[in-house]
CSV table of N, CA and C in Angstrom, one decimal:
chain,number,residue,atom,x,y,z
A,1,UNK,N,0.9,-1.2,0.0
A,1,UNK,CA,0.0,0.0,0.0
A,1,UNK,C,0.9,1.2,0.0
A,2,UNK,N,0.6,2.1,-1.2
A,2,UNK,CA,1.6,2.8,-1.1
A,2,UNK,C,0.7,4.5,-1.7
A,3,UNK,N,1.3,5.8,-0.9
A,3,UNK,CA,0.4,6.4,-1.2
A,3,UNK,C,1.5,7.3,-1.7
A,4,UNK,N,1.4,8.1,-2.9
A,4,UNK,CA,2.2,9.1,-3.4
A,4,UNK,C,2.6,10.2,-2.7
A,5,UNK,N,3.1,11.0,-3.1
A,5,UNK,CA,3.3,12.5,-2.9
A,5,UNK,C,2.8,13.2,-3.9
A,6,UNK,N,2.0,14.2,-3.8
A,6,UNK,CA,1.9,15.5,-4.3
A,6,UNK,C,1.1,16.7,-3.7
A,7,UNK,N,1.7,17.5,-5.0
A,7,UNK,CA,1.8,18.6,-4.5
A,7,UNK,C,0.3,19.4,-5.7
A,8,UNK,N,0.0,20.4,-5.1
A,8,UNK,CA,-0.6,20.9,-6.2
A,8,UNK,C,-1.0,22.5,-5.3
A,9,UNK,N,-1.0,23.6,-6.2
A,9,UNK,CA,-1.2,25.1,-6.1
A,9,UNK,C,-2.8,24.8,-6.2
A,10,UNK,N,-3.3,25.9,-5.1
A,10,UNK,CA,-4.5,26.1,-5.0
A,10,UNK,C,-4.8,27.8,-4.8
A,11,UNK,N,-5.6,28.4,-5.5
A,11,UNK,CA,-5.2,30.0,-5.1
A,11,UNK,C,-6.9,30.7,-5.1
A,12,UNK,N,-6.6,31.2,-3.7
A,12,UNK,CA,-7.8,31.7,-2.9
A,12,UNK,C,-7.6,32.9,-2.8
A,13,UNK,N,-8.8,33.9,-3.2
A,13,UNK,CA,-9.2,34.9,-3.1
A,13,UNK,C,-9.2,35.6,-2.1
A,14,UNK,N,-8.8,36.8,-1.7
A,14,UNK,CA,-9.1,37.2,-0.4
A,14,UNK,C,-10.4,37.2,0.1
A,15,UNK,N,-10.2,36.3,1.4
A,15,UNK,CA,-11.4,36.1,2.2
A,15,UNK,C,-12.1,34.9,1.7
A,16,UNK,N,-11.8,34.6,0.9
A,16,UNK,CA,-12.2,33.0,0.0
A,16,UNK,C,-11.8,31.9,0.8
A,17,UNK,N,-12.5,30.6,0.5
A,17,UNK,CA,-11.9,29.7,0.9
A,17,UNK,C,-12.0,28.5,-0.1
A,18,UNK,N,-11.4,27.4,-0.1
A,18,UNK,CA,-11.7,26.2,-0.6
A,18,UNK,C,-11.6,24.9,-0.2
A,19,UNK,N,-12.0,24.1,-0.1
A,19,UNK,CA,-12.1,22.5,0.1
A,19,UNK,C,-11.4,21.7,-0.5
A,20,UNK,N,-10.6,21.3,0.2
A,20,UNK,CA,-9.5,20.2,-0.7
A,20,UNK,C,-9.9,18.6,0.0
A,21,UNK,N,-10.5,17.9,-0.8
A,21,UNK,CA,-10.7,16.7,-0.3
A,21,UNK,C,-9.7,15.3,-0.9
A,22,UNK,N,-9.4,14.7,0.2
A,22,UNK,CA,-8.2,13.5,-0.5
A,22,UNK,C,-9.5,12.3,0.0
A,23,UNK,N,-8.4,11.3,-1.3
A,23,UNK,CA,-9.7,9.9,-1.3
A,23,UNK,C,-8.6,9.0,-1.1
A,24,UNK,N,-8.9,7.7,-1.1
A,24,UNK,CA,-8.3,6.7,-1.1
A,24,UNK,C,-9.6,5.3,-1.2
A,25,UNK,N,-9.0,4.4,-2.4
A,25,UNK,CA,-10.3,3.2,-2.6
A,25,UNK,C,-9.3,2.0,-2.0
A,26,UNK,N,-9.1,1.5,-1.1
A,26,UNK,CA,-8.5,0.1,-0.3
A,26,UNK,C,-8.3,-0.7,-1.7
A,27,UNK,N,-7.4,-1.4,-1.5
A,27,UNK,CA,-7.2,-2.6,-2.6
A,27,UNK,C,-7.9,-3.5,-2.7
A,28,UNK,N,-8.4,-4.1,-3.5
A,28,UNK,CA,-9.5,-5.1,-2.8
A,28,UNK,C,-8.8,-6.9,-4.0
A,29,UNK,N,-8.8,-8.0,-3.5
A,29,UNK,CA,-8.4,-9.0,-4.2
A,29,UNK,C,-9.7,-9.5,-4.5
A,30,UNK,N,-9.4,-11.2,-5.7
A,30,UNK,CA,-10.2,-12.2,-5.5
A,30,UNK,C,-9.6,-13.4,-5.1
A,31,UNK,N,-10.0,-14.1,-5.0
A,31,UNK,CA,-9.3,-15.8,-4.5
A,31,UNK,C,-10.7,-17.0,-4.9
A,32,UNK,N,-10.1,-17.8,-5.7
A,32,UNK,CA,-10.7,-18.8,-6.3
A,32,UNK,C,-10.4,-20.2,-6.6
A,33,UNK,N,-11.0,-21.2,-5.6
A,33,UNK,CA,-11.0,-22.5,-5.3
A,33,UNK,C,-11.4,-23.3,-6.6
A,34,UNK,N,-10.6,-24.4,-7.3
A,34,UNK,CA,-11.5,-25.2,-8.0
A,34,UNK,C,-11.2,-26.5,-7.7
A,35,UNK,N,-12.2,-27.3,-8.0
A,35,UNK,CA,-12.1,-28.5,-7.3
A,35,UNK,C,-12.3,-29.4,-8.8
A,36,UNK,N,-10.9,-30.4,-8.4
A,36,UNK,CA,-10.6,-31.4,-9.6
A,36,UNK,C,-11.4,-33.3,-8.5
A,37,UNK,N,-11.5,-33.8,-9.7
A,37,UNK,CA,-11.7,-34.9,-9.1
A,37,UNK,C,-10.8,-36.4,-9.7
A,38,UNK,N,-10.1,-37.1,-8.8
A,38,UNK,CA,-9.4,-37.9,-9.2
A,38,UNK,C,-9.9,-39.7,-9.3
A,39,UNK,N,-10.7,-40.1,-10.2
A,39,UNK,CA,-11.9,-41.5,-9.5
A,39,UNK,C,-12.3,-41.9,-11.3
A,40,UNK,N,-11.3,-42.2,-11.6
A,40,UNK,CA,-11.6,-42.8,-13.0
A,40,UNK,C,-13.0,-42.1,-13.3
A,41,UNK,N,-13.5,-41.0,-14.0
A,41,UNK,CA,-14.4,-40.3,-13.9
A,41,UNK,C,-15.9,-41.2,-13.4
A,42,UNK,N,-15.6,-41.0,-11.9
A,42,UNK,CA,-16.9,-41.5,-11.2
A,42,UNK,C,-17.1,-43.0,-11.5
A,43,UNK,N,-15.9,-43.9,-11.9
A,43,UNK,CA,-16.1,-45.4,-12.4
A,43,UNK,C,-17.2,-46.0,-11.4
A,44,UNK,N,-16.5,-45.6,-9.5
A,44,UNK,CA,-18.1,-46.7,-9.0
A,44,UNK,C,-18.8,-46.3,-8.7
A,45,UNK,N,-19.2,-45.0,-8.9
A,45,UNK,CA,-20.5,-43.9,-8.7
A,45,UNK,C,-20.3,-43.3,-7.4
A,46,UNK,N,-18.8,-43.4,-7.0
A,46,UNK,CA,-19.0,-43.1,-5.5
A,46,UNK,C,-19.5,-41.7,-4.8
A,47,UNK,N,-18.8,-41.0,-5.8
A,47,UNK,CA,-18.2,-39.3,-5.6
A,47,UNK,C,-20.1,-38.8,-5.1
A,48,UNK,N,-21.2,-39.1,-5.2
A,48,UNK,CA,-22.6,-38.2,-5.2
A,48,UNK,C,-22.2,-38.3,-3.3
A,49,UNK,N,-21.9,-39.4,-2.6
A,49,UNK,CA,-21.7,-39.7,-1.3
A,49,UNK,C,-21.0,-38.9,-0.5
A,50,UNK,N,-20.1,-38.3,-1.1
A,50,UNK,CA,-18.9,-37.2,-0.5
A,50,UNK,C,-19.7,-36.3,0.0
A,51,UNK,N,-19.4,-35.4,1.3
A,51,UNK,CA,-19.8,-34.6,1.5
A,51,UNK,C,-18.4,-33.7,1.8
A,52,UNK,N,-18.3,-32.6,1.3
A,52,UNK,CA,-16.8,-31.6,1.3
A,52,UNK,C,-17.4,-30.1,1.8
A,53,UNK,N,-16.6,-29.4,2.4
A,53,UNK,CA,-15.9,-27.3,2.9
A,53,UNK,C,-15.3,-27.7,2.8
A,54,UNK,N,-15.0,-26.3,1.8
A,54,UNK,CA,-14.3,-25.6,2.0
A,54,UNK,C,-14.6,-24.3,2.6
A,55,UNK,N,-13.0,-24.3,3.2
A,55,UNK,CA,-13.0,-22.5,4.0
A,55,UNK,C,-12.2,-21.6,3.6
A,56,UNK,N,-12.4,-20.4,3.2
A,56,UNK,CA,-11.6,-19.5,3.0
A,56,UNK,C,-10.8,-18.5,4.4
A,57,UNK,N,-10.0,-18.7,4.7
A,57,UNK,CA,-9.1,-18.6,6.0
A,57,UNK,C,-8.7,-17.0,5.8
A,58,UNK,N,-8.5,-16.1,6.9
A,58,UNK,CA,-7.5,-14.8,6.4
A,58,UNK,C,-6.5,-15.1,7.6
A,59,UNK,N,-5.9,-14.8,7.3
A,59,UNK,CA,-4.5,-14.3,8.7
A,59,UNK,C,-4.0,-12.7,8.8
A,60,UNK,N,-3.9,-12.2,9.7
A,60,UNK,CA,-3.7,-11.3,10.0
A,60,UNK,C,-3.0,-11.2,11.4
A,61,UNK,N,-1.8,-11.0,11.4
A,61,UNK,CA,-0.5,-10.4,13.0
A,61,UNK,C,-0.7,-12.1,13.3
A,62,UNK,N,-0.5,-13.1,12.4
A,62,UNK,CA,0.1,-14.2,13.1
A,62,UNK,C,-2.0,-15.1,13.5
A,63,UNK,N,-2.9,-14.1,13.5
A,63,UNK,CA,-4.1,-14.6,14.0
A,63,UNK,C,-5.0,-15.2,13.1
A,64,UNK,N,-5.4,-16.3,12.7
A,64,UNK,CA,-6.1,-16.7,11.8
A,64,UNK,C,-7.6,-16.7,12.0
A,65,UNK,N,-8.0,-16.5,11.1
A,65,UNK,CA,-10.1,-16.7,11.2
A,65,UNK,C,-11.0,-17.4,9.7
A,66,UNK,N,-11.8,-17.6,10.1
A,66,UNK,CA,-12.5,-17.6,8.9
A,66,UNK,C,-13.5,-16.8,8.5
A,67,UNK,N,-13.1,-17.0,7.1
A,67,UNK,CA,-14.3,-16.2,6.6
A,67,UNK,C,-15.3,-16.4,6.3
A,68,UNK,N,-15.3,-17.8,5.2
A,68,UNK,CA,-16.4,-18.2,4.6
A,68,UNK,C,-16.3,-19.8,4.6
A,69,UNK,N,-17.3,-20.4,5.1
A,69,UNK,CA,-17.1,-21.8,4.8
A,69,UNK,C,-18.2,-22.3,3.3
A,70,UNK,N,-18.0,-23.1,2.4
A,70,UNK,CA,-19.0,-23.1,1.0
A,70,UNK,C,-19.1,-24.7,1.3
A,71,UNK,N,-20.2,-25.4,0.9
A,71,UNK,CA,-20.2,-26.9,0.5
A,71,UNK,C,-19.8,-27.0,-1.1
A,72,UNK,N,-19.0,-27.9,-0.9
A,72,UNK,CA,-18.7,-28.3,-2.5
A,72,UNK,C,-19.2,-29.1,-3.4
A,73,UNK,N,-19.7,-28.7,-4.1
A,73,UNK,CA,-20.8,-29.8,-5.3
A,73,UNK,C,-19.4,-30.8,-5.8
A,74,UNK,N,-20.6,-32.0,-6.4
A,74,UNK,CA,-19.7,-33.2,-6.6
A,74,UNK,C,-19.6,-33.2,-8.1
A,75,UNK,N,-20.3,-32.3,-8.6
A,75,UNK,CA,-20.1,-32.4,-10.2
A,75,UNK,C,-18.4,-31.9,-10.7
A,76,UNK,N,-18.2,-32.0,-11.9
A,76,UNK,CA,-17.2,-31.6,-12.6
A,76,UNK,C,-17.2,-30.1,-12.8
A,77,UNK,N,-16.1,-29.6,-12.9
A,77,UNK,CA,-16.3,-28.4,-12.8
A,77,UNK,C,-16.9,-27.2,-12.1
A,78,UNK,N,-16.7,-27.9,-10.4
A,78,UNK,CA,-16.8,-27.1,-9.5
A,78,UNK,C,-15.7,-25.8,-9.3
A,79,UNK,N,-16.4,-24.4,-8.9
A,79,UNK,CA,-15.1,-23.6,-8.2
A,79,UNK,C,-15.8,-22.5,-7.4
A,80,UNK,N,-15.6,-22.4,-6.7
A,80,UNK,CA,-16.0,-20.7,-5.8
A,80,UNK,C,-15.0,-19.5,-6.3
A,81,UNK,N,-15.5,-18.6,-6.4
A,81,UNK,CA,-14.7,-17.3,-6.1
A,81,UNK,C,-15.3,-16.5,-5.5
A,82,UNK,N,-14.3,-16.0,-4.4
A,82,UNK,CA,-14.6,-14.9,-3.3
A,82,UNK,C,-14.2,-13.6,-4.2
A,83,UNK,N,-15.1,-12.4,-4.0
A,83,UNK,CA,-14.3,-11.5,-4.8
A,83,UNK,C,-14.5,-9.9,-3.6
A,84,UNK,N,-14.0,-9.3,-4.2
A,84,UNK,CA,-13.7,-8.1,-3.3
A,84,UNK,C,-13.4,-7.6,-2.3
A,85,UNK,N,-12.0,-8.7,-2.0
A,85,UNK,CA,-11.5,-9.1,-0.3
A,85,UNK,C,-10.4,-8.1,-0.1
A,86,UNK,N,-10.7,-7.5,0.9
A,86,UNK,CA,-9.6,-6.5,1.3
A,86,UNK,C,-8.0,-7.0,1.5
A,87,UNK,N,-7.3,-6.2,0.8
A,87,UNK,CA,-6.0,-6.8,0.6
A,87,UNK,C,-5.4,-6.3,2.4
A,88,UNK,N,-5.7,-5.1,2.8
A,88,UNK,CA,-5.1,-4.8,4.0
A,88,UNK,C,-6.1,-4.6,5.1
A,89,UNK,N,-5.7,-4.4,6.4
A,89,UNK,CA,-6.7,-4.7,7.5
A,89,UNK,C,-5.4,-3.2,8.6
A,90,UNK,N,-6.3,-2.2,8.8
A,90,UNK,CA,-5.3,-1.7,9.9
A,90,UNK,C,-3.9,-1.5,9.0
A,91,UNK,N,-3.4,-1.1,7.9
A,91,UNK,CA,-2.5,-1.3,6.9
A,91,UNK,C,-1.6,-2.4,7.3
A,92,UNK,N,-2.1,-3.8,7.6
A,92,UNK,CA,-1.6,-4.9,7.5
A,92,UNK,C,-1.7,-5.5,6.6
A,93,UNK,N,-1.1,-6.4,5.7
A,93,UNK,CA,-1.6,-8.0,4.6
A,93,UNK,C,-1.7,-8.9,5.3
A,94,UNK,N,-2.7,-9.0,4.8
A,94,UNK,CA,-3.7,-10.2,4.9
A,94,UNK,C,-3.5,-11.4,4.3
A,95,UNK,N,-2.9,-12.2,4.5
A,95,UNK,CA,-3.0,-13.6,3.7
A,95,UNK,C,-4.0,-14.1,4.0
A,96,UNK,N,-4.5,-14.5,2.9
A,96,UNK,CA,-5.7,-15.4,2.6
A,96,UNK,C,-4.9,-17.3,2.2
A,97,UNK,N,-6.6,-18.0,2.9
A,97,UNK,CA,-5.6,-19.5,2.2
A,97,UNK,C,-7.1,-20.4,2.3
A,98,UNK,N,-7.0,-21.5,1.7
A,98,UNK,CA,-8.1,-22.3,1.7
A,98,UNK,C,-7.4,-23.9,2.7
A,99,UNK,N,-8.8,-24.2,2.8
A,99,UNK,CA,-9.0,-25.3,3.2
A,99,UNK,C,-10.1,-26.7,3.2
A,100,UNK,N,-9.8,-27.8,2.8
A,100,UNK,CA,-10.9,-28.5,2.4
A,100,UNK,C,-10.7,-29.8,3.6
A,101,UNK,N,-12.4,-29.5,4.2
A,101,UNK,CA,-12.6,-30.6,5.3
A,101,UNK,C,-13.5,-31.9,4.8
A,102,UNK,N,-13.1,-33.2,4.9
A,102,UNK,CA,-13.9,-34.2,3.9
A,102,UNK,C,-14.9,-34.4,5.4
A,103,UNK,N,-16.4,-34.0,5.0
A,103,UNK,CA,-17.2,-34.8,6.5
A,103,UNK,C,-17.8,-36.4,6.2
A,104,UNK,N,-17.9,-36.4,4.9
A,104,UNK,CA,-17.9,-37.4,4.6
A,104,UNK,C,-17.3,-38.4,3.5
A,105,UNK,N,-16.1,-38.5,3.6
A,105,UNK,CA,-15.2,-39.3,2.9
A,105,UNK,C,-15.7,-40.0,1.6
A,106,UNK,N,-16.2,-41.4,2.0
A,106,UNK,CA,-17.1,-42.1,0.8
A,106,UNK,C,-15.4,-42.7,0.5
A,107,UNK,N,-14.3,-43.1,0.7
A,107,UNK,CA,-13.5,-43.9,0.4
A,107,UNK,C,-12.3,-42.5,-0.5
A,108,UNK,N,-12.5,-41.4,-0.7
A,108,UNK,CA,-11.9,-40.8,-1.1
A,108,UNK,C,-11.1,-39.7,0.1
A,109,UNK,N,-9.9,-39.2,-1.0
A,109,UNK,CA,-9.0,-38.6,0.2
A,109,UNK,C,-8.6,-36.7,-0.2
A,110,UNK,N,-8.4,-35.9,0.8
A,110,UNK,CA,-7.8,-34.4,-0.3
A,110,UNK,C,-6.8,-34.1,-0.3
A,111,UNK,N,-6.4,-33.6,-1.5
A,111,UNK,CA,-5.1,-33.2,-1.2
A,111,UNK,C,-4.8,-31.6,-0.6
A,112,UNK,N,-5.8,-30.9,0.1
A,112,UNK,CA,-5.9,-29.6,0.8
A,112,UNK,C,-6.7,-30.0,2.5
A,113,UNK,N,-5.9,-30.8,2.8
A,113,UNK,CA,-6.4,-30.8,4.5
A,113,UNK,C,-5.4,-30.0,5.1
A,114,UNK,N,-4.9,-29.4,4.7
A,114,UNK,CA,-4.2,-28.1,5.9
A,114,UNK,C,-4.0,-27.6,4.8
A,115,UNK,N,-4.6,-26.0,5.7
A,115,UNK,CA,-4.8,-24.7,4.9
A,115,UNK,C,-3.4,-24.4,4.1
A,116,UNK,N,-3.9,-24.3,2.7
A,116,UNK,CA,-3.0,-23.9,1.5
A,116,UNK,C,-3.2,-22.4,1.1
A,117,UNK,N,-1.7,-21.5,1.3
A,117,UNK,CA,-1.9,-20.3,0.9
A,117,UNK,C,-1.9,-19.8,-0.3
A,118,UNK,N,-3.0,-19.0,-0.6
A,118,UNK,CA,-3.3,-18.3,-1.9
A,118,UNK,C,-2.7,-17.0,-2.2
A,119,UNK,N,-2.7,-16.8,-3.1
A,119,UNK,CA,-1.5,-15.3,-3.5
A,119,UNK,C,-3.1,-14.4,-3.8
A,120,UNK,N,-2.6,-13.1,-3.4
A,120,UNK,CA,-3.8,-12.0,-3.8
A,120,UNK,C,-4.0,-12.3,-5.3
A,121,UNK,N,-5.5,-12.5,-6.1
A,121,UNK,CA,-5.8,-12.5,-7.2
A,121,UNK,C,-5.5,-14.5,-7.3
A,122,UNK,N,-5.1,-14.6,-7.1
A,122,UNK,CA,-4.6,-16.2,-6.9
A,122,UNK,C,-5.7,-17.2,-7.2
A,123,UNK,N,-5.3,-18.6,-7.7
A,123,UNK,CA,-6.1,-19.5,-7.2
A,123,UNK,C,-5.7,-20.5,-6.4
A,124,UNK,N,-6.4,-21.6,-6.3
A,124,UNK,CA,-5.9,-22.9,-6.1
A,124,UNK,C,-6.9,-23.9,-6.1
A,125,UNK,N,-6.4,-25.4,-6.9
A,125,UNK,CA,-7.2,-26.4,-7.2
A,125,UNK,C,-7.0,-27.6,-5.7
A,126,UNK,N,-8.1,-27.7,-5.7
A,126,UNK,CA,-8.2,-28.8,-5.0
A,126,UNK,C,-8.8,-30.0,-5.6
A,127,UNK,N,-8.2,-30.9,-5.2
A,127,UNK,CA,-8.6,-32.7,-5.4
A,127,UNK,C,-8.4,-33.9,-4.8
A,128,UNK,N,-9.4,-34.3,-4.9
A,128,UNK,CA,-10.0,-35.8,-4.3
A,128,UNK,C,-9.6,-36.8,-5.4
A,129,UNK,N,-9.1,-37.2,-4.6
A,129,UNK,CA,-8.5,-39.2,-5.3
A,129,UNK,C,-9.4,-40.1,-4.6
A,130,UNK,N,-10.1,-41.0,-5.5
A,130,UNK,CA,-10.3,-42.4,-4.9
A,130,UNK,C,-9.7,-43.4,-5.8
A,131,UNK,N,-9.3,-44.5,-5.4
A,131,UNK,CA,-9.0,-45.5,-6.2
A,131,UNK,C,-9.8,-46.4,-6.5
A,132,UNK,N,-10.6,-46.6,-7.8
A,132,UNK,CA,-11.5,-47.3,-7.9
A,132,UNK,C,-11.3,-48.9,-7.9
A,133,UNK,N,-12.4,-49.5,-7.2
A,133,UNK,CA,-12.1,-50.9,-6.3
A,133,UNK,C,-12.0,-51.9,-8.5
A,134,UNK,N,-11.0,-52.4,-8.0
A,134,UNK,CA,-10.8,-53.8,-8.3
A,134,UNK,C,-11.0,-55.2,-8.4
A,135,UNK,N,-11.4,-56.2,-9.4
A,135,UNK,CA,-11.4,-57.4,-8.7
A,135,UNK,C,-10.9,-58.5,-9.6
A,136,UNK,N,-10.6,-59.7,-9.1
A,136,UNK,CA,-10.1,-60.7,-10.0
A,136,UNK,C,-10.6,-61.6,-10.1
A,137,UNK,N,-11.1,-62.6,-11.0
A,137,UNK,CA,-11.7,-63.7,-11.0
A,137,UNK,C,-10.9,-65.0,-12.2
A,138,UNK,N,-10.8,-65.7,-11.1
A,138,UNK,CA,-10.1,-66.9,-11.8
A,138,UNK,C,-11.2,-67.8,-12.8
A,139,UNK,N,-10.4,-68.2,-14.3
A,139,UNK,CA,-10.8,-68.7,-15.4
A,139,UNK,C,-10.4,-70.2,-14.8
A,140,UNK,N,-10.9,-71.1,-15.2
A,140,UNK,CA,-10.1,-72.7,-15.6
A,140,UNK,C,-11.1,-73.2,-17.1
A,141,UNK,N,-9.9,-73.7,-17.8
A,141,UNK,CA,-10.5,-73.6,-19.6
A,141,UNK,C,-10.3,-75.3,-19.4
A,142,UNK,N,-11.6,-75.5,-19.6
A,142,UNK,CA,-11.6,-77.1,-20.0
A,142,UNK,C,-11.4,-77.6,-21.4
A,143,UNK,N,-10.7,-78.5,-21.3
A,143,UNK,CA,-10.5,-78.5,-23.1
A,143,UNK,C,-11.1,-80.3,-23.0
């Protein structure tokens, strides 16, 4: 956050006055989650059973909070974006970061269980792996 210098001539009349007003618009970011899925596209139908948050985290002087927690749809091509998140607080940065809590697993695992930090304007993908179940069945060929 950086505020310039200047200067500028202003010329009043005698007995006149004028109004000089200064502005300033805070910086503001976005940050945006998408969520990939790793399950041989849905091979054993598992993925409708998941239940997933995410949370969008800020830190500020070492203290972390939340901001927003979202449920995450199981379709393809899920994402959130937060938009118009104050970059400073008290002229501090703010780190922002996500996090994804599985409440209900369904045999799948994330790769975002401890909060991952996002860069201002940033994104980050999140994904779930399952390994879809396998099985073998033995032949014997009579001849």
């Amino acid at each position: 956050m950086a505020i310039s210098d200047t200067t500028a001539a202003v010329t009043v009349a005698n007995g006149g006055s004028k109004t000089i007003t200064n502005s300033y618009t805070p910086e503001k970011t976005d940050i945006t989650v998408t969520k990939t899925w790793n399950d041989a596209n849905n091979q054993d139908g598992k993925r409708a059973g998941v239940v997933a948050k995410v949370t969008l985290k800020k830190t500020l002087d070492s203290t972390t909070t939340d901001v927003e927690t979202v449920t995450v749809g199981t379709g393809d091509n899920w994402s959130k974006k937060w938009e118009n998140l104050p970059v400073y607080e008290g002229s501090k940065l703010i780190t922002y970061s996500v996090v994804e809590a599985l409440e209900t697993a369904n045999g799948y695992t994330s790769d975002t269980t401890e909060a991952a930090e996002v860069s201002n304007g940033g994104s980050k993908t999140i994904t779930n792996s399952y390994t879809p179940e396998v099985t073998s069945i033995t032949v014997n060929k009579i001849w």
